[in-house]
């Protein structure tokens, strides 16, 4: 069976983003179904895969990262409203036997992602 993992990197400070709250949703039609919430560890990763085994099925998902709250907790002075606040990444999983790694590289003014390995 496949699995879903993530890694959040703070590109403004050049370090892993520890303590970022994130949520995983499954998208079904117009509905977002919350599957779980978690936080990143000191390495900017989750301690266990976000989704795996029988729960890991093909479909459309969304990872929601609370980046703005992370930067506020670090004491970063950003204007209100924040330019980057909650980052929503919607992606599809076609192969339920693959490892899907969805990293987030984030700063108070930009973010990027890619399918990692």
PDB file of C-alpha atoms in Angstrom:
ATOM      1  CA  UNK A   1       0.000   0.000   0.000  1.00  0.00           C
ATOM      2  CA  UNK A   2       1.074   3.572  -0.613  1.00  0.00           C
ATOM      3  CA  UNK A   3       1.442   6.494   1.723  1.00  0.00           C
ATOM      4  CA  UNK A   4       1.307  10.273   1.875  1.00  0.00           C
ATOM      5  CA  UNK A   5       4.014  12.322   3.576  1.00  0.00           C
ATOM      6  CA  UNK A   6       4.995  15.980   3.727  1.00  0.00           C
ATOM      7  CA  UNK A   7       7.912  18.189   4.725  1.00  0.00           C
ATOM      8  CA  UNK A   8       7.592  21.910   5.470  1.00  0.00           C
ATOM      9  CA  UNK A   9      10.654  24.094   4.977  1.00  0.00           C
ATOM     10  CA  UNK A  10      10.883  27.723   6.119  1.00  0.00           C
ATOM     11  CA  UNK A  11      12.724  29.372   3.232  1.00  0.00           C
ATOM     12  CA  UNK A  12      12.822  32.761   4.997  1.00  0.00           C
ATOM     13  CA  UNK A  13      14.950  31.368   7.815  1.00  0.00           C
ATOM     14  CA  UNK A  14      16.588  28.455   5.992  1.00  0.00           C
ATOM     15  CA  UNK A  15      15.316  25.761   8.349  1.00  0.00           C
ATOM     16  CA  UNK A  16      12.622  23.131   8.840  1.00  0.00           C
ATOM     17  CA  UNK A  17       9.271  24.608   9.874  1.00  0.00           C
ATOM     18  CA  UNK A  18       8.524  23.021  13.245  1.00  0.00           C
ATOM     19  CA  UNK A  19       5.065  23.166  14.766  1.00  0.00           C
ATOM     20  CA  UNK A  20       3.088  23.913  11.600  1.00  0.00           C
ATOM     21  CA  UNK A  21      -0.511  22.771  12.028  1.00  0.00           C
ATOM     22  CA  UNK A  22      -1.863  20.979   8.985  1.00  0.00           C
ATOM     23  CA  UNK A  23      -5.048  19.223   8.013  1.00  0.00           C
ATOM     24  CA  UNK A  24      -5.784  16.636   5.348  1.00  0.00           C
ATOM     25  CA  UNK A  25      -9.109  16.602   3.511  1.00  0.00           C
ATOM     26  CA  UNK A  26     -10.541  14.203   0.939  1.00  0.00           C
ATOM     27  CA  UNK A  27     -12.474  16.010  -1.791  1.00  0.00           C
ATOM     28  CA  UNK A  28     -15.724  14.347  -2.839  1.00  0.00           C
ATOM     29  CA  UNK A  29     -17.694  16.445  -5.307  1.00  0.00           C
ATOM     30  CA  UNK A  30     -18.148  19.842  -3.653  1.00  0.00           C
ATOM     31  CA  UNK A  31     -17.452  18.466  -0.155  1.00  0.00           C
ATOM     32  CA  UNK A  32     -14.229  18.580   1.861  1.00  0.00           C
ATOM     33  CA  UNK A  33     -14.073  15.720   4.356  1.00  0.00           C
ATOM     34  CA  UNK A  34     -11.566  16.201   7.164  1.00  0.00           C
ATOM     35  CA  UNK A  35      -9.462  13.063   7.563  1.00  0.00           C
ATOM     36  CA  UNK A  36      -6.932  14.222  10.159  1.00  0.00           C
ATOM     37  CA  UNK A  37      -4.987  17.085  11.656  1.00  0.00           C
ATOM     38  CA  UNK A  38      -1.410  17.041  12.872  1.00  0.00           C
ATOM     39  CA  UNK A  39       1.681  19.227  13.402  1.00  0.00           C
ATOM     40  CA  UNK A  40       5.174  19.102  11.961  1.00  0.00           C
ATOM     41  CA  UNK A  41       8.002  17.972  14.211  1.00  0.00           C
ATOM     42  CA  UNK A  42      11.405  19.633  14.746  1.00  0.00           C
ATOM     43  CA  UNK A  43      12.505  18.415  11.292  1.00  0.00           C
ATOM     44  CA  UNK A  44       9.436  19.934   9.590  1.00  0.00           C
ATOM     45  CA  UNK A  45       7.956  16.473   8.980  1.00  0.00           C
ATOM     46  CA  UNK A  46       5.087  14.546  10.524  1.00  0.00           C
ATOM     47  CA  UNK A  47       6.072  11.709  12.847  1.00  0.00           C
ATOM     48  CA  UNK A  48       4.028   9.190  10.837  1.00  0.00           C
ATOM     49  CA  UNK A  49       2.637   9.240   7.290  1.00  0.00           C
ATOM     50  CA  UNK A  50      -0.410  11.483   7.009  1.00  0.00           C
ATOM     51  CA  UNK A  51      -2.267   8.771   5.137  1.00  0.00           C
ATOM     52  CA  UNK A  52      -1.367   5.127   4.633  1.00  0.00           C
ATOM     53  CA  UNK A  53      -2.521   1.512   4.400  1.00  0.00           C
ATOM     54  CA  UNK A  54      -6.248   0.943   3.787  1.00  0.00           C
ATOM     55  CA  UNK A  55      -7.005   4.683   4.198  1.00  0.00           C
ATOM     56  CA  UNK A  56      -4.727   5.512   1.258  1.00  0.00           C
ATOM     57  CA  UNK A  57      -6.947   5.329  -1.807  1.00  0.00           C
ATOM     58  CA  UNK A  58      -6.983   7.039  -5.192  1.00  0.00           C
ATOM     59  CA  UNK A  59      -8.807  10.351  -5.233  1.00  0.00           C
ATOM     60  CA  UNK A  60      -8.518  14.097  -4.786  1.00  0.00           C
ATOM     61  CA  UNK A  61      -7.071  15.448  -1.552  1.00  0.00           C
ATOM     62  CA  UNK A  62      -6.195  18.784  -0.024  1.00  0.00           C
ATOM     63  CA  UNK A  63      -3.457  19.561   2.469  1.00  0.00           C
ATOM     64  CA  UNK A  64      -4.053  22.752   4.436  1.00  0.00           C
ATOM     65  CA  UNK A  65      -1.001  24.320   6.104  1.00  0.00           C
ATOM     66  CA  UNK A  66      -1.332  27.112   8.688  1.00  0.00           C
ATOM     67  CA  UNK A  67       1.782  28.966   7.556  1.00  0.00           C
ATOM     68  CA  UNK A  68       0.725  32.405   8.794  1.00  0.00           C
ATOM     69  CA  UNK A  69       0.269  31.173  12.350  1.00  0.00           C
ATOM     70  CA  UNK A  70       3.695  29.517  12.150  1.00  0.00           C
ATOM     71  CA  UNK A  71       5.405  32.786  11.168  1.00  0.00           C
ATOM     72  CA  UNK A  72       3.501  34.726  13.849  1.00  0.00           C
ATOM     73  CA  UNK A  73       4.646  32.206  16.466  1.00  0.00           C
ATOM     74  CA  UNK A  74       8.234  32.819  15.282  1.00  0.00           C
ATOM     75  CA  UNK A  75       7.742  36.543  15.845  1.00  0.00           C
ATOM     76  CA  UNK A  76       7.943  37.479  12.173  1.00  0.00           C
ATOM     77  CA  UNK A  77       6.520  40.963  11.659  1.00  0.00           C
ATOM     78  CA  UNK A  78       4.184  40.740   8.666  1.00  0.00           C
ATOM     79  CA  UNK A  79       1.403  43.126   7.664  1.00  0.00           C
ATOM     80  CA  UNK A  80      -2.220  42.232   8.369  1.00  0.00           C
ATOM     81  CA  UNK A  81      -3.859  40.670   6.580  1.00  0.00           C
ATOM     82  CA  UNK A  82      -1.020  38.271   5.924  1.00  0.00           C
ATOM     83  CA  UNK A  83       0.002  37.760   2.310  1.00  0.00           C
ATOM     84  CA  UNK A  84       0.580  34.013   2.891  1.00  0.00           C
ATOM     85  CA  UNK A  85      -1.678  32.710   5.622  1.00  0.00           C
ATOM     86  CA  UNK A  86      -3.369  29.354   5.056  1.00  0.00           C
ATOM     87  CA  UNK A  87      -1.871  27.398   2.160  1.00  0.00           C
ATOM     88  CA  UNK A  88      -4.249  24.920   0.527  1.00  0.00           C
ATOM     89  CA  UNK A  89      -2.694  22.382  -1.832  1.00  0.00           C
ATOM     90  CA  UNK A  90      -5.179  20.309  -3.819  1.00  0.00           C
ATOM     91  CA  UNK A  91      -3.726  17.281  -5.596  1.00  0.00           C
ATOM     92  CA  UNK A  92      -4.741  13.943  -7.004  1.00  0.00           C
ATOM     93  CA  UNK A  93      -3.580  10.470  -6.097  1.00  0.00           C
ATOM     94  CA  UNK A  94      -3.950   8.104  -9.031  1.00  0.00           C
ATOM     95  CA  UNK A  95      -1.845   5.167  -7.791  1.00  0.00           C
ATOM     96  CA  UNK A  96      -2.794   3.889  -4.336  1.00  0.00           C
ATOM     97  CA  UNK A  97       0.404   1.811  -4.237  1.00  0.00           C
ATOM     98  CA  UNK A  98       2.803   4.747  -4.642  1.00  0.00           C
ATOM     99  CA  UNK A  99       4.503   7.037  -2.145  1.00  0.00           C
ATOM    100  CA  UNK A 100       3.224  10.584  -2.553  1.00  0.00           C
ATOM    101  CA  UNK A 101       5.461  13.149  -0.868  1.00  0.00           C
ATOM    102  CA  UNK A 102       4.087  16.707  -0.964  1.00  0.00           C
ATOM    103  CA  UNK A 103       6.628  19.208   0.426  1.00  0.00           C
ATOM    104  CA  UNK A 104       5.868  22.859   1.118  1.00  0.00           C
ATOM    105  CA  UNK A 105       8.586  25.503   0.859  1.00  0.00           C
ATOM    106  CA  UNK A 106       7.192  28.647   2.457  1.00  0.00           C
ATOM    107  CA  UNK A 107       8.028  32.196   3.483  1.00  0.00           C
ATOM    108  CA  UNK A 108       5.741  35.039   4.585  1.00  0.00           C
ATOM    109  CA  UNK A 109       5.486  36.171   0.941  1.00  0.00           C
ATOM    110  CA  UNK A 110       5.710  33.033  -1.209  1.00  0.00           C
ATOM    111  CA  UNK A 111       5.372  29.279  -1.325  1.00  0.00           C
ATOM    112  CA  UNK A 112       6.015  26.407  -3.701  1.00  0.00           C
ATOM    113  CA  UNK A 113       5.483  22.683  -3.814  1.00  0.00           C
ATOM    114  CA  UNK A 114       6.259  19.662  -5.951  1.00  0.00           C
ATOM    115  CA  UNK A 115       5.745  15.922  -5.914  1.00  0.00           C
ATOM    116  CA  UNK A 116       8.740  14.546  -4.116  1.00  0.00           C
ATOM    117  CA  UNK A 117       9.879  11.006  -3.517  1.00  0.00           C
TER     118      UNK A 117
END
